[in-house]
Every structure is written in structure tokens, then in C-alpha cells.
């Protein structure tokens, strides 16, 4: 009987640890992050084209993301940036990007992330446009509840050879963007409050037989 009671206690304690860990992860995620995100970033862009001496130019992006699960979100971003070659060419562009983003450590304050997707690249006033795909990654650190600071870089390959105003060679044009910015999370507090109200009780779900 004593061995049986010890076995029941061991199983219940292990289940309690699993429940507590899962509970703490959910509370952390919704306290510091959440299901909805508004993002903004500023940085630089540089083209890989047919002309010599590409230079870094200003770049900006803003967007919205929705978490599908804590590790994965889908987002739509708008970016405004310039692509330039020294003393030869400087043109303004914009892009509309749809990405899937994977957050490697959503239950920690510091997390690397990667993303990939497709979109539309267009010059100012849509005088030229082209489909593209992009991929990238970076790091995020939670500075306070609902605020994540980020460093990110992405590579963009356009299905066009006219981004630099010159059709030359056998490959299409591409460009890089490197940015720093912030994620502003919202709607997580309501989720956290519901989790706290419905906190699981291991004692209720797995009662332990007391020794006589």
C-alpha cells in the first residue's frame, strides 16, 4: 500500500510540474507578447544590380502581424525605401510583403526569429512593378510588457531586371534591407486574465490518496 501511495504521489507531482510549466509559459507569452502586433522599423537598403558602386539608402517599414500559435505568426508589411548607385542612380521604391515568421523562443525575453514570404515591389507612382520573394531573420528582446525591440535583415529577390533602370545580364535584381525597430503587442492582457481566472488545479484533477 505504501509503494502504491508513493507511486500516486510521484505521478501527481510530475503532472503538476508539466501543468505549471505550461501555465507559466502561457502567462509569460500573453503578459509580454500577445496575439496581435503592430511593427515599425527604420534602417537602410542596398541594391545588387547591374551598375557599379551601390550605396546604402534610407528604408522604413510598418505592418501588422497575427499570431497563429506562440511560435508562428503571419504578417503584412509596407516598406518604403530607396535604391541607389553612387552619382548615377537613386530611385524610390515600396514593397508590400506577406510573411510567415517563426519565433524560436516565444516564452523568453530574448528570441531569434526567421521569416519568409512573397510580395510586390513597385517604384514610386507604380511606373514599374514586379513580384518578389523575400526571407530574413533577426533578434527580439522584450524591453517591457507589450514592447519588443528588434534587429532584422532581409534579402529580396525581384522577378525583374529593371530595378536599377538597366536591363543587363542574365539575372534579375535583388536588394538587402537592414533595420532596427519595435513590435507593439496588444490584446494579450485579456488572454492573460482569462488564464489566471481559469488556473488549473492539479489537486482537483488528480486527487492524491492520503495515507492513514
XYZ file of C-alpha atoms in Angstrom:
212
model
C 0.000 0.000 0.000
C 2.839 2.385 0.866
C 4.500 1.809 -2.527
C 1.184 2.439 -4.277
C 0.689 5.714 -2.430
C 4.230 6.826 -3.223
C 3.610 5.992 -6.893
C 0.403 8.045 -6.932
C 2.242 10.978 -5.358
C 5.113 10.783 -7.849
C 2.757 10.725 -10.855
C 0.701 13.623 -9.478
C 3.805 15.689 -8.748
C 5.141 15.119 -12.281
C 1.787 16.099 -13.769
C 1.750 19.185 -11.588
C 5.191 20.218 -12.891
C 4.008 19.809 -16.503
C 0.825 21.802 -15.846
C 2.745 24.533 -14.006
C 5.307 24.836 -16.816
C 2.625 25.090 -19.496
C 0.655 27.564 -17.379
C 3.704 29.768 -16.754
C 4.580 29.779 -20.466
C 1.092 30.951 -21.420
C 1.095 33.660 -18.754
C 4.525 34.892 -19.883
C 3.552 34.947 -23.564
C 0.347 36.931 -23.081
C 1.893 39.218 -20.482
C 4.884 40.182 -22.626
C 3.742 39.407 -26.148
C 0.269 38.586 -27.454
C -1.816 37.605 -30.446
C -1.721 40.965 -32.279
C 1.326 43.024 -33.200
C 1.934 46.394 -34.819
C 5.505 46.772 -36.029
C 7.661 49.653 -37.245
C 11.327 49.777 -38.218
C 13.837 52.077 -39.863
C 17.185 51.315 -41.434
C 18.980 51.051 -44.726
C 18.705 49.293 -48.094
C 21.272 48.399 -50.720
C 20.788 47.007 -54.235
C 22.549 44.183 -56.023
C 22.127 45.222 -59.647
C 23.921 45.835 -62.920
C 25.598 49.183 -62.152
C 28.802 49.789 -60.126
C 29.163 51.293 -56.643
C 25.816 50.620 -54.926
C 25.314 52.765 -51.817
C 23.201 52.440 -48.690
C 19.966 54.421 -48.668
C 17.139 55.024 -46.184
C 14.456 52.388 -45.590
C 11.307 52.265 -43.459
C 8.658 49.627 -42.785
C 5.381 49.286 -40.889
C 2.970 46.409 -40.591
C 0.609 44.189 -38.683
C 1.078 40.576 -37.551
C -1.252 37.987 -36.047
C -0.023 35.024 -34.010
C -1.350 31.683 -35.193
C 0.413 29.952 -32.308
C 3.068 31.417 -29.962
C 5.893 30.237 -32.255
C 4.320 31.301 -35.572
C 2.673 34.441 -36.918
C 1.546 35.769 -40.273
C 2.098 39.402 -41.159
C 1.596 42.043 -43.829
C 4.115 44.873 -44.091
C 4.514 48.017 -46.159
C 8.060 49.238 -46.802
C 9.340 52.483 -48.304
C 12.976 52.649 -49.370
C 15.444 53.943 -51.940
C 17.882 52.027 -54.134
C 20.933 53.882 -55.391
C 24.294 53.776 -57.133
C 26.841 56.472 -56.365
C 26.466 59.539 -58.639
C 24.426 57.526 -61.174
C 21.051 56.408 -59.927
C 18.718 56.959 -56.962
C 15.126 55.780 -57.135
C 12.344 55.428 -54.567
C 10.539 52.108 -54.156
C 7.935 50.469 -51.989
C 7.026 46.881 -51.273
C 4.016 45.027 -49.913
C 5.135 41.816 -48.223
C 3.258 38.832 -46.806
C 5.414 36.773 -44.440
C 5.290 33.782 -42.161
C 7.519 34.420 -39.152
C 8.862 31.792 -36.759
C 9.770 32.965 -33.243
C 12.227 30.483 -31.772
C 11.773 31.313 -28.072
C 8.365 32.953 -27.553
C 8.424 32.197 -23.823
C 11.676 34.066 -23.194
C 12.519 37.761 -23.288
C 15.249 37.201 -25.890
C 14.373 35.301 -29.041
C 15.837 34.867 -32.526
C 13.327 34.751 -35.389
C 13.242 33.915 -39.086
C 10.683 34.787 -41.776
C 9.944 34.218 -45.437
C 7.240 35.058 -47.936
C 6.330 36.836 -51.126
C 5.177 40.248 -52.191
C 5.020 43.048 -54.713
C 7.818 45.511 -55.422
C 6.946 48.845 -57.082
C 8.649 52.120 -57.882
C 7.158 55.438 -56.826
C 3.841 56.092 -58.612
C 3.919 52.445 -59.848
C 5.849 53.278 -63.010
C 7.278 49.776 -62.702
C 6.329 46.799 -60.532
C 7.313 43.164 -60.089
C 6.554 40.176 -57.909
C 9.269 39.124 -55.493
C 10.118 36.765 -52.698
C 11.955 37.586 -49.504
C 13.487 35.928 -46.481
C 15.344 37.069 -43.425
C 15.773 36.944 -39.688
C 16.902 38.749 -36.609
C 16.607 39.048 -32.850
C 13.972 40.420 -30.499
C 14.256 41.403 -26.845
C 11.271 42.280 -24.654
C 12.050 45.705 -23.171
C 8.791 45.944 -21.187
C 5.357 44.324 -21.199
C 3.996 44.536 -24.729
C 7.133 46.094 -26.253
C 9.749 44.164 -28.205
C 12.881 45.777 -29.664
C 14.202 44.142 -32.840
C 17.141 43.978 -35.222
C 16.377 42.371 -38.572
C 17.706 41.895 -42.076
C 16.018 40.590 -45.207
C 17.043 39.588 -48.707
C 14.630 40.450 -51.528
C 14.732 38.906 -54.992
C 12.597 40.694 -57.585
C 11.383 38.909 -60.713
C 12.598 41.867 -62.777
C 15.889 43.224 -64.071
C 14.727 46.855 -64.181
C 15.069 47.972 -60.535
C 18.287 49.776 -61.415
C 16.867 51.203 -64.658
C 19.077 48.948 -66.756
C 18.340 45.557 -68.313
C 21.659 43.749 -68.467
C 22.986 40.286 -67.739
C 21.166 37.034 -67.125
C 19.963 37.530 -63.525
C 17.204 39.678 -62.027
C 17.880 42.426 -59.497
C 17.839 41.975 -55.754
C 18.420 44.040 -52.637
C 19.062 43.845 -48.911
C 17.434 45.742 -46.068
C 18.850 46.036 -42.526
C 16.646 47.647 -39.866
C 16.067 48.282 -36.180
C 12.558 48.674 -34.860
C 9.887 47.682 -32.398
C 6.940 45.346 -32.023
C 3.983 46.701 -30.067
C 1.875 43.813 -28.787
C -1.744 44.224 -27.767
C -4.767 42.180 -26.664
C -2.536 39.907 -24.590
C -3.741 41.221 -21.231
C -7.283 39.928 -21.728
C -5.964 36.497 -22.613
C -3.700 36.507 -19.562
C -6.579 37.483 -17.262
C -8.684 34.591 -18.575
C -5.790 32.196 -17.995
C -5.341 33.445 -14.431
C -9.050 33.053 -13.684
C -9.063 29.521 -15.073
C -5.780 28.437 -13.469
C -5.649 24.615 -13.430
C -5.719 22.790 -10.121
C -3.727 19.570 -10.141
C -5.287 18.654 -6.798
C -8.762 18.743 -8.322
C -7.914 16.884 -11.483
C -5.575 14.339 -9.861
C -6.504 13.837 -6.187
C -3.912 12.071 -4.064
C -4.983 9.365 -1.631
C -3.788 10.296 1.808
C -2.013 7.843 3.997
C -3.876 6.664 7.063
